[in-house]
Short mmCIF file of C-alpha atoms in Angstrom, two decimals:
data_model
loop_
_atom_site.label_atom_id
_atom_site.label_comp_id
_atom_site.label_asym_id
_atom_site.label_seq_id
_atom_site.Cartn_x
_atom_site.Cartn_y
_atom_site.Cartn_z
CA UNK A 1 0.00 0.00 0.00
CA UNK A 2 1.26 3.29 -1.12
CA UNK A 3 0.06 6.32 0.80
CA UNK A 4 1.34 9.44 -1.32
CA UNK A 5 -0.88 11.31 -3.33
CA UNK A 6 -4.17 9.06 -2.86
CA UNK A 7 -7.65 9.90 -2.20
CA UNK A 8 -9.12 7.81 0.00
CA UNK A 9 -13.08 6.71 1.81
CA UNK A 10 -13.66 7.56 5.42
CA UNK A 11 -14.86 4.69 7.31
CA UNK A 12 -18.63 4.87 7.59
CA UNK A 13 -20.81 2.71 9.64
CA UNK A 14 -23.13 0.92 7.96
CA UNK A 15 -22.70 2.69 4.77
CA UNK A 16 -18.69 1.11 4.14
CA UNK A 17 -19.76 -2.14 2.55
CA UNK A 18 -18.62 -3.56 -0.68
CA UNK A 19 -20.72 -1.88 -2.95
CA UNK A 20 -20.71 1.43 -1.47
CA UNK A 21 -16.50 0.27 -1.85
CA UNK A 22 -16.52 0.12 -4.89
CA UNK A 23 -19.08 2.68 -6.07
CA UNK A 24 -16.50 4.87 -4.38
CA UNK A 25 -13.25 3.29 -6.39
CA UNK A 26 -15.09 3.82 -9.58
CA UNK A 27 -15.50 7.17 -9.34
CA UNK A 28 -11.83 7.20 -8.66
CA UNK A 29 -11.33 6.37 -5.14
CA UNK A 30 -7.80 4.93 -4.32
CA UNK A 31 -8.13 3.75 -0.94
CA UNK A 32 -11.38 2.79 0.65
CA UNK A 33 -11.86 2.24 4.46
CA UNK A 34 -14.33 -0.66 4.93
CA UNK A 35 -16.99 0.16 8.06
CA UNK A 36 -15.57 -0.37 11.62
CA UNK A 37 -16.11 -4.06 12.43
CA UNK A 38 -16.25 -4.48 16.29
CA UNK A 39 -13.29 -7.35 16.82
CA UNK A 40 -15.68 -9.40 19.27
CA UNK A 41 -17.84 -10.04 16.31
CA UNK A 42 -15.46 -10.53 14.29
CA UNK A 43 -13.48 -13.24 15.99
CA UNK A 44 -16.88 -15.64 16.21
CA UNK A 45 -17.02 -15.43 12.43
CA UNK A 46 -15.96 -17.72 9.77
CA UNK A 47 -14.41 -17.28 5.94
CA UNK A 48 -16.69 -18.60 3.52
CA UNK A 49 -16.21 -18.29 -0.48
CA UNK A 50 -19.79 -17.01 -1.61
CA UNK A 51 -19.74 -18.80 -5.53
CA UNK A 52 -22.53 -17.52 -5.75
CA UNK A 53 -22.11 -13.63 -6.23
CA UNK A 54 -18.26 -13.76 -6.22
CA UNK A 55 -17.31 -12.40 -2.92
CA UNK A 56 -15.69 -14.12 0.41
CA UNK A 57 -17.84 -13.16 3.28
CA UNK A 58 -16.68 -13.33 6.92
CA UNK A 59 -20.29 -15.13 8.71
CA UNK A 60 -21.24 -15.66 11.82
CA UNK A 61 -20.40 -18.93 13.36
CA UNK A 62 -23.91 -20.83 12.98
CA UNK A 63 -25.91 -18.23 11.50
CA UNK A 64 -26.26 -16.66 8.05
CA UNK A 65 -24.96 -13.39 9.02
CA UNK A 66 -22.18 -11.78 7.10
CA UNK A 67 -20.54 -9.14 9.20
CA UNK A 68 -18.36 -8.51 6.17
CA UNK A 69 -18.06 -9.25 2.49
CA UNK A 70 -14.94 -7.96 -0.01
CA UNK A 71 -13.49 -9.48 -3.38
CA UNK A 72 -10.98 -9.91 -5.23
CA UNK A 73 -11.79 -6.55 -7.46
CA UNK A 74 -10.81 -4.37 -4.43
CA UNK A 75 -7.81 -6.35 -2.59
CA UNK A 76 -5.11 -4.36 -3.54
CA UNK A 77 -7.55 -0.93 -1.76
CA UNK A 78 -9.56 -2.21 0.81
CA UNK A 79 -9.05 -1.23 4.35
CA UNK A 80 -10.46 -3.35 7.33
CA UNK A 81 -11.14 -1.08 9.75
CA UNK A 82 -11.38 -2.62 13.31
CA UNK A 83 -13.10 -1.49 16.81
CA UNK A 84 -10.90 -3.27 19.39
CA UNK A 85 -9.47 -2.42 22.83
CA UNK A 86 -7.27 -5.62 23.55
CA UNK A 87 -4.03 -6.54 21.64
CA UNK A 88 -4.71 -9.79 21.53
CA UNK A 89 -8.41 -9.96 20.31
CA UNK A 90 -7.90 -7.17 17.23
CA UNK A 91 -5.08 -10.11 15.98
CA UNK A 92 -7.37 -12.77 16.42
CA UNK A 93 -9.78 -10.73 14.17
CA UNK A 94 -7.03 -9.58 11.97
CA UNK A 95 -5.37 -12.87 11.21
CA UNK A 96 -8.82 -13.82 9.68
CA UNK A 97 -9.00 -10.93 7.10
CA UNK A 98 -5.59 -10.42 6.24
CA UNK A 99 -5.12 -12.22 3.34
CA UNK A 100 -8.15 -10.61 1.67
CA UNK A 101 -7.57 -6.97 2.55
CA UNK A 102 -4.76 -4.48 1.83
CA UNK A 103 -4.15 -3.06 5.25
CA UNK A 104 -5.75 -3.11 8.65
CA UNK A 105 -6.63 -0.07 10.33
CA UNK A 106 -7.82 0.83 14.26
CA UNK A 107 -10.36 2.59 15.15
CA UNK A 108 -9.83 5.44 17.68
CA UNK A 109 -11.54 8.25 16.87
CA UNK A 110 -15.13 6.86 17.22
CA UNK A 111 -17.02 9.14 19.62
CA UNK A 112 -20.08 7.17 19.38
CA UNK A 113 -21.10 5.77 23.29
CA UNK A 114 -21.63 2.39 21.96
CA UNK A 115 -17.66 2.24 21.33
CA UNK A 116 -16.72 4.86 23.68
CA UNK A 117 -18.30 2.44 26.48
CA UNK A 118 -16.84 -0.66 25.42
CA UNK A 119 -13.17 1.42 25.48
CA UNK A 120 -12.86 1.29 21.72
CA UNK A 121 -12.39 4.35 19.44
CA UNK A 122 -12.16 7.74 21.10
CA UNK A 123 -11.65 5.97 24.05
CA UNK A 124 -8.33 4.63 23.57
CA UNK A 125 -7.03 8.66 22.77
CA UNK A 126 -6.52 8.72 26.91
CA UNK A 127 -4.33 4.97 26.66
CA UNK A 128 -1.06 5.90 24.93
CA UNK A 129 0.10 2.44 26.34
CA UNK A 130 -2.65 0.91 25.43
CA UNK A 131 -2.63 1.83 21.85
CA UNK A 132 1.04 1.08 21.79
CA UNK A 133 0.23 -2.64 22.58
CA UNK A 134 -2.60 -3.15 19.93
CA UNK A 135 -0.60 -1.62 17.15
CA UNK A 136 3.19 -3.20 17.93
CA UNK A 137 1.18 -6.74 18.37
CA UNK A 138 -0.24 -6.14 15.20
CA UNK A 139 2.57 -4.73 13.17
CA UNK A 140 4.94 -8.12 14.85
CA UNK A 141 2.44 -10.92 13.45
CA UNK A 142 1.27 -9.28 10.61
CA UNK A 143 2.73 -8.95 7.50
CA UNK A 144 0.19 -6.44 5.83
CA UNK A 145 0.33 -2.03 6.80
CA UNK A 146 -1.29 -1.97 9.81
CA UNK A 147 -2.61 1.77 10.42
CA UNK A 148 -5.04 4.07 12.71
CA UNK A 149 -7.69 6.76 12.44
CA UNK A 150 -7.71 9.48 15.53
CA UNK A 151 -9.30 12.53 16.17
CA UNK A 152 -7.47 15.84 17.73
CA UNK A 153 -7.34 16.15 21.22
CA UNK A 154 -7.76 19.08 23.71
CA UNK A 155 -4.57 21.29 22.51
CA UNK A 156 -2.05 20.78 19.34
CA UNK A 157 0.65 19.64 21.62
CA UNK A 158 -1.21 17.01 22.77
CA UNK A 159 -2.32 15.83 19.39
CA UNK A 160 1.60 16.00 18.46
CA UNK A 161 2.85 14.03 21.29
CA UNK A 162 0.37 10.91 20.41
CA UNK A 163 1.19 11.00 16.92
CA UNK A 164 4.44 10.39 17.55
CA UNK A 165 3.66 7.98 19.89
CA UNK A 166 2.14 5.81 17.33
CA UNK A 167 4.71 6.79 14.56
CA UNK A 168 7.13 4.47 16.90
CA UNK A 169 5.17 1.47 16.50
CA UNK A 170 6.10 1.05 12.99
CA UNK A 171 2.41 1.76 11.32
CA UNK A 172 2.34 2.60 7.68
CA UNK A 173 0.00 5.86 7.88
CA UNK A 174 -1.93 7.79 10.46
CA UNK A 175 -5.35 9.23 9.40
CA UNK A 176 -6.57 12.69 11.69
CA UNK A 177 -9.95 13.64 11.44
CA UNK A 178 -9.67 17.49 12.25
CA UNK A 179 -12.21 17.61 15.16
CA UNK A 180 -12.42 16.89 18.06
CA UNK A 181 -14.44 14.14 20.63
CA UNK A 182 -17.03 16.89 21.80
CA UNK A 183 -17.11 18.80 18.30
CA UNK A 184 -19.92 17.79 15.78
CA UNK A 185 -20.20 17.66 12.34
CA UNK A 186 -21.05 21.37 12.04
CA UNK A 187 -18.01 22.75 13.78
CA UNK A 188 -15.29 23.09 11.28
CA UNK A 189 -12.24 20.99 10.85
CA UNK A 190 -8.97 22.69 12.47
CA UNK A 191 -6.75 22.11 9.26
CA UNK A 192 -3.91 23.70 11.02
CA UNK A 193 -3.79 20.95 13.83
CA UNK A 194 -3.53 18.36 11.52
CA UNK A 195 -0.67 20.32 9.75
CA UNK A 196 0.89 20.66 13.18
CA UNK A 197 1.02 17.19 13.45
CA UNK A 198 2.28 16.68 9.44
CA UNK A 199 5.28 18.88 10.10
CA UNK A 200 5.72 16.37 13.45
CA UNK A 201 6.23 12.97 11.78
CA UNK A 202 7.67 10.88 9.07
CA UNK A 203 5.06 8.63 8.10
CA UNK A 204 2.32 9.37 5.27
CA UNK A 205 -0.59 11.71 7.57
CA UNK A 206 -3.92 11.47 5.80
CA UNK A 207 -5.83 14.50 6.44
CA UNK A 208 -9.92 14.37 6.78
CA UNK A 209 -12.45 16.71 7.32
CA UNK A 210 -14.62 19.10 5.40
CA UNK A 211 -14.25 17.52 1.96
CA UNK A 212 -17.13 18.35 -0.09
CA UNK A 213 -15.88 18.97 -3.43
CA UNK A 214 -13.01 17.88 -5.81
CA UNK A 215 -11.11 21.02 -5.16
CA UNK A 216 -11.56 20.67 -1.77
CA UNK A 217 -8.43 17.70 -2.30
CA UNK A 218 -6.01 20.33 -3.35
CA UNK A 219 -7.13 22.96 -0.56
CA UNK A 220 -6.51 20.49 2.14
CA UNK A 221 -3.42 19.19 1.04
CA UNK A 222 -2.15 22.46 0.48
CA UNK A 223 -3.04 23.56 4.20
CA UNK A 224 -1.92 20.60 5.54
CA UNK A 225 1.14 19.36 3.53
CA UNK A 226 -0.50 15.58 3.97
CA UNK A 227 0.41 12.67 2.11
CA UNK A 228 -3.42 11.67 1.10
CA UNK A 229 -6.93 12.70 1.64
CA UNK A 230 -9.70 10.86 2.93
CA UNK A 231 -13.88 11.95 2.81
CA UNK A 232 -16.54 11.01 4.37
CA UNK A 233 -19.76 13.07 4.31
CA UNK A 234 -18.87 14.54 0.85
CA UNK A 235 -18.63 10.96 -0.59
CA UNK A 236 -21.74 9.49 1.13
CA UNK A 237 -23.79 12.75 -0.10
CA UNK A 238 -21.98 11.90 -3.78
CA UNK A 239 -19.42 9.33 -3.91
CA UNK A 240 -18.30 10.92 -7.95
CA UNK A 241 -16.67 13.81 -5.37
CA UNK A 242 -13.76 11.54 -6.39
CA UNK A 243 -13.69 12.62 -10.33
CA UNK A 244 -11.40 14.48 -11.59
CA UNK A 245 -14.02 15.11 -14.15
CA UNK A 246 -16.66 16.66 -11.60
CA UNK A 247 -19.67 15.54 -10.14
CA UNK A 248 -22.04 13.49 -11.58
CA UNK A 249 -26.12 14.15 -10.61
CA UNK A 250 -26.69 12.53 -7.49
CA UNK A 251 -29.76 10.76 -9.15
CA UNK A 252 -26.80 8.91 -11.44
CA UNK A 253 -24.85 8.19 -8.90
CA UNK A 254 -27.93 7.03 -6.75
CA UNK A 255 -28.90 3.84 -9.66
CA UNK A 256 -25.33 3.09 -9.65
CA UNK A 257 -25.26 2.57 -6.51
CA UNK A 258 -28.36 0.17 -6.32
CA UNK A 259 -27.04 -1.64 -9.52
CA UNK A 260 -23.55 -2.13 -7.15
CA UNK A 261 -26.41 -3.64 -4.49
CA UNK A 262 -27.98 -5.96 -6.50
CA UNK A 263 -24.87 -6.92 -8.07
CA UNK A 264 -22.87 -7.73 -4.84
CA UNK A 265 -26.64 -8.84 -3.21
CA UNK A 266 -25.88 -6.08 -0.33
CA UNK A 267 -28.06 -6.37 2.94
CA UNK A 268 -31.21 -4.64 1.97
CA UNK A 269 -31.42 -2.90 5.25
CA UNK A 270 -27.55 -1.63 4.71
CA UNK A 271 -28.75 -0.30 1.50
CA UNK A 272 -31.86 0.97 2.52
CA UNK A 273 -29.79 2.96 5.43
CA UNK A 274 -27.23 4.64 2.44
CA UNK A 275 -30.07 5.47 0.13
CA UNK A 276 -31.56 7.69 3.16
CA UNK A 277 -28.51 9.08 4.02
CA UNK A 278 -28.12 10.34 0.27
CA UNK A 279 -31.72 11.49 0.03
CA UNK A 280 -31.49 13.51 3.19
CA UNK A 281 -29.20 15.53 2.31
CA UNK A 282 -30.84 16.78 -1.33
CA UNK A 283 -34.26 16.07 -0.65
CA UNK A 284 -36.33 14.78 2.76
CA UNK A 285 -37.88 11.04 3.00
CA UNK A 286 -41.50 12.85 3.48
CA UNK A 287 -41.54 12.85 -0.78
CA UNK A 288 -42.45 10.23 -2.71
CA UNK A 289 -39.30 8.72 -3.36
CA UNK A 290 -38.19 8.67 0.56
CA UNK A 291 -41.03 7.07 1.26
CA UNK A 292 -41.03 4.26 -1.63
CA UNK A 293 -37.70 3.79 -0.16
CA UNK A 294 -38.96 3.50 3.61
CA UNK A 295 -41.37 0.66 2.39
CA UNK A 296 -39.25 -1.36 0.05
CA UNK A 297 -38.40 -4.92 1.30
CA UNK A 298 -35.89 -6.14 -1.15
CA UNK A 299 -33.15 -4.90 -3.22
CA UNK A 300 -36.34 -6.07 -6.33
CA UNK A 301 -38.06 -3.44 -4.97
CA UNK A 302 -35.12 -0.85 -5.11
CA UNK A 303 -34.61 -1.97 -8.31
CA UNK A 304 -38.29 -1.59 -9.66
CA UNK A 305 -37.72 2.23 -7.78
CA UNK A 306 -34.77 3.37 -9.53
CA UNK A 307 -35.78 1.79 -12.74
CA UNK A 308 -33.41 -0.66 -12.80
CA UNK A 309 -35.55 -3.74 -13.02
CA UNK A 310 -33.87 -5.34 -16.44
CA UNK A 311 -30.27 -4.86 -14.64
CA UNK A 312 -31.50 -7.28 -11.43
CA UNK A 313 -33.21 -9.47 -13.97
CA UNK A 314 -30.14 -9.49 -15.58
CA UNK A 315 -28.30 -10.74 -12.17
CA UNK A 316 -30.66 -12.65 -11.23
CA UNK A 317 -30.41 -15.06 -14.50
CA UNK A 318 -27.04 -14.83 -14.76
CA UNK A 319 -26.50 -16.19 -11.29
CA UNK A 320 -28.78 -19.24 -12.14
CA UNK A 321 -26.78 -20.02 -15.24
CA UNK A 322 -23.05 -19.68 -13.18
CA UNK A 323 -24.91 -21.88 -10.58
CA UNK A 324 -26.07 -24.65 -12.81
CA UNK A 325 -22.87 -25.13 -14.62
#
């Protein structure tokens, strides 16, 4: 994994999977961050090859339930992003994926309670030693980049001294999300505290925050000196941010995405979720097409929606060809 000069997808939760993935790399993403998968689920999972749309799927032990799915299209870019606060139980759950990812990455900039609580993400921004332990285990038994995602904390200084805290444990990159635990999406990202902590190491810094348009690349890079860029909002709202060509209409970019659902047979509820997110922000799920999307049961019904009902046909016979070969 190469870290210079890329533009890479935040970590979302439950937006991240494959097809939002690779909706994302076809635009021109080059890295993308796979949703934070708690390690406890993780570890009670098993690797299955799924013939039957392409993919390998990590399932729950017993149960039908695929906590995550990649493929061989995106190995060489896909980040597994991990929610862990024990050394020992994030390489359990990263000697599963390894061989099917390009890198593994920790969580700790999460302010969400349900990770907060359970000592993951922000949490583990007060446990230098702590985060010392998970990443040197990792970066000793594992043989792909191991990196981490953190947020600022209360001054520069101590943003700086961290950073080079974790620049000692060998990892490949360090991602800083320019706010704050107690800031909120609103508040701007302090682009000068990530730059502080640029000028502070040697490793690649990816710089994220307040990327809503193509441009918006350059700006940060030039503000920051950073290695790479990652988005998150800007590429959920329209995941083309990543042209170099501009924008496509969201409405595009929309049936793309459902064709990448149908395709990849994403978890309708997962898909459902993304859809909303994307119509939130342009419209409001009170208007027809919110609604429809509220009500639909299956990715058939999405499909009939968006007017893509020949592509899932499509799929849908082409799988029961490949199966009865």
């Amino acid at each position: 994994m190469d870290y210079e000069n890329k533009l890479v997808l935040a970590p979302m939760v439950r937006v991240g999977t494959l097809p939002f993935r690779l909706l994302a790399a076809h635009y021109g993403a080059d890295i993308t961050y796979g949703e934070e998968i708690i390690d406890h689920k993780m570890i009670k999972c098993e690797r299955r090859i799924n013939e039957h749309v392409g993919a390998v799927d990590f399932v729950e032990k017993g149960t039908d339930n695929v906590v995550f799915r990649t493929c061989s299209l995106e190995k060489n870019q896909v980040v597994f992003q991990m929610g862990t606060s024990n050394a020992v139980r994030a390489l359990s759950a990263a000697q599963l994926v390894c061989q099917d990812v390009a890198a593994i990455d920790i969580n700790m900039g999460c302010p969400k309670s349900f990770s907060i609580s359970g000592g993951m993400g922000a949490a583990l921004l007060k446990k230098p030693d702590l985060i010392h332990d998970i990443l040197t285990t990792l970066r000793r038994n594992l043989d792909i980049p191991i990196t981490c995602k953190i947020r600022l904390l209360n001054s520069s200084q101590d943003t700086v001294e961290l950073a080079r805290r974790i620049e000692t444990t060998g990892v490949s990159a360090l991602a800083v999300h320019g706010r704050r635990v107690a800031d909120r999406p609103r508040d701007p990202a302090k682009w000068s505290e990530i730059a502080d902590v640029v000028a502070a190491l040697s490793v690649p810094v990816i710089a994220n925050g307040d990327i809503f348009e193509y441009e918006d690349f350059h700006h940060i890079k030039v503000a920051t000196g950073a290695s790479s860029v990652m988005v998150a909002r800007g590429a959920l709202w329209n995941a083309s941010i990543f042209s170099a060509d501009g924008k496509l209409p969201w409405e595009e970019v929309k049936r793309e995405y459902v064709r990448k659902s149908i395709s990849w047979d994403n978890d309708i509820k997962s898909t459902k979720h993304t859809l909303k997110e994307m119509i939130m922000h342009y419209s409001c799920l009170e208007l027809p097409e919110g609604k429809a999307v509220i009500k639909s049961d299956t990715l058939a019904d999405l499909a009939k929606l968006y007017g893509e009902e020949k592509y899932n046909q499509f799929v849908q016979e082409k799988r029961l060809f490949d199966g009865s070969r």
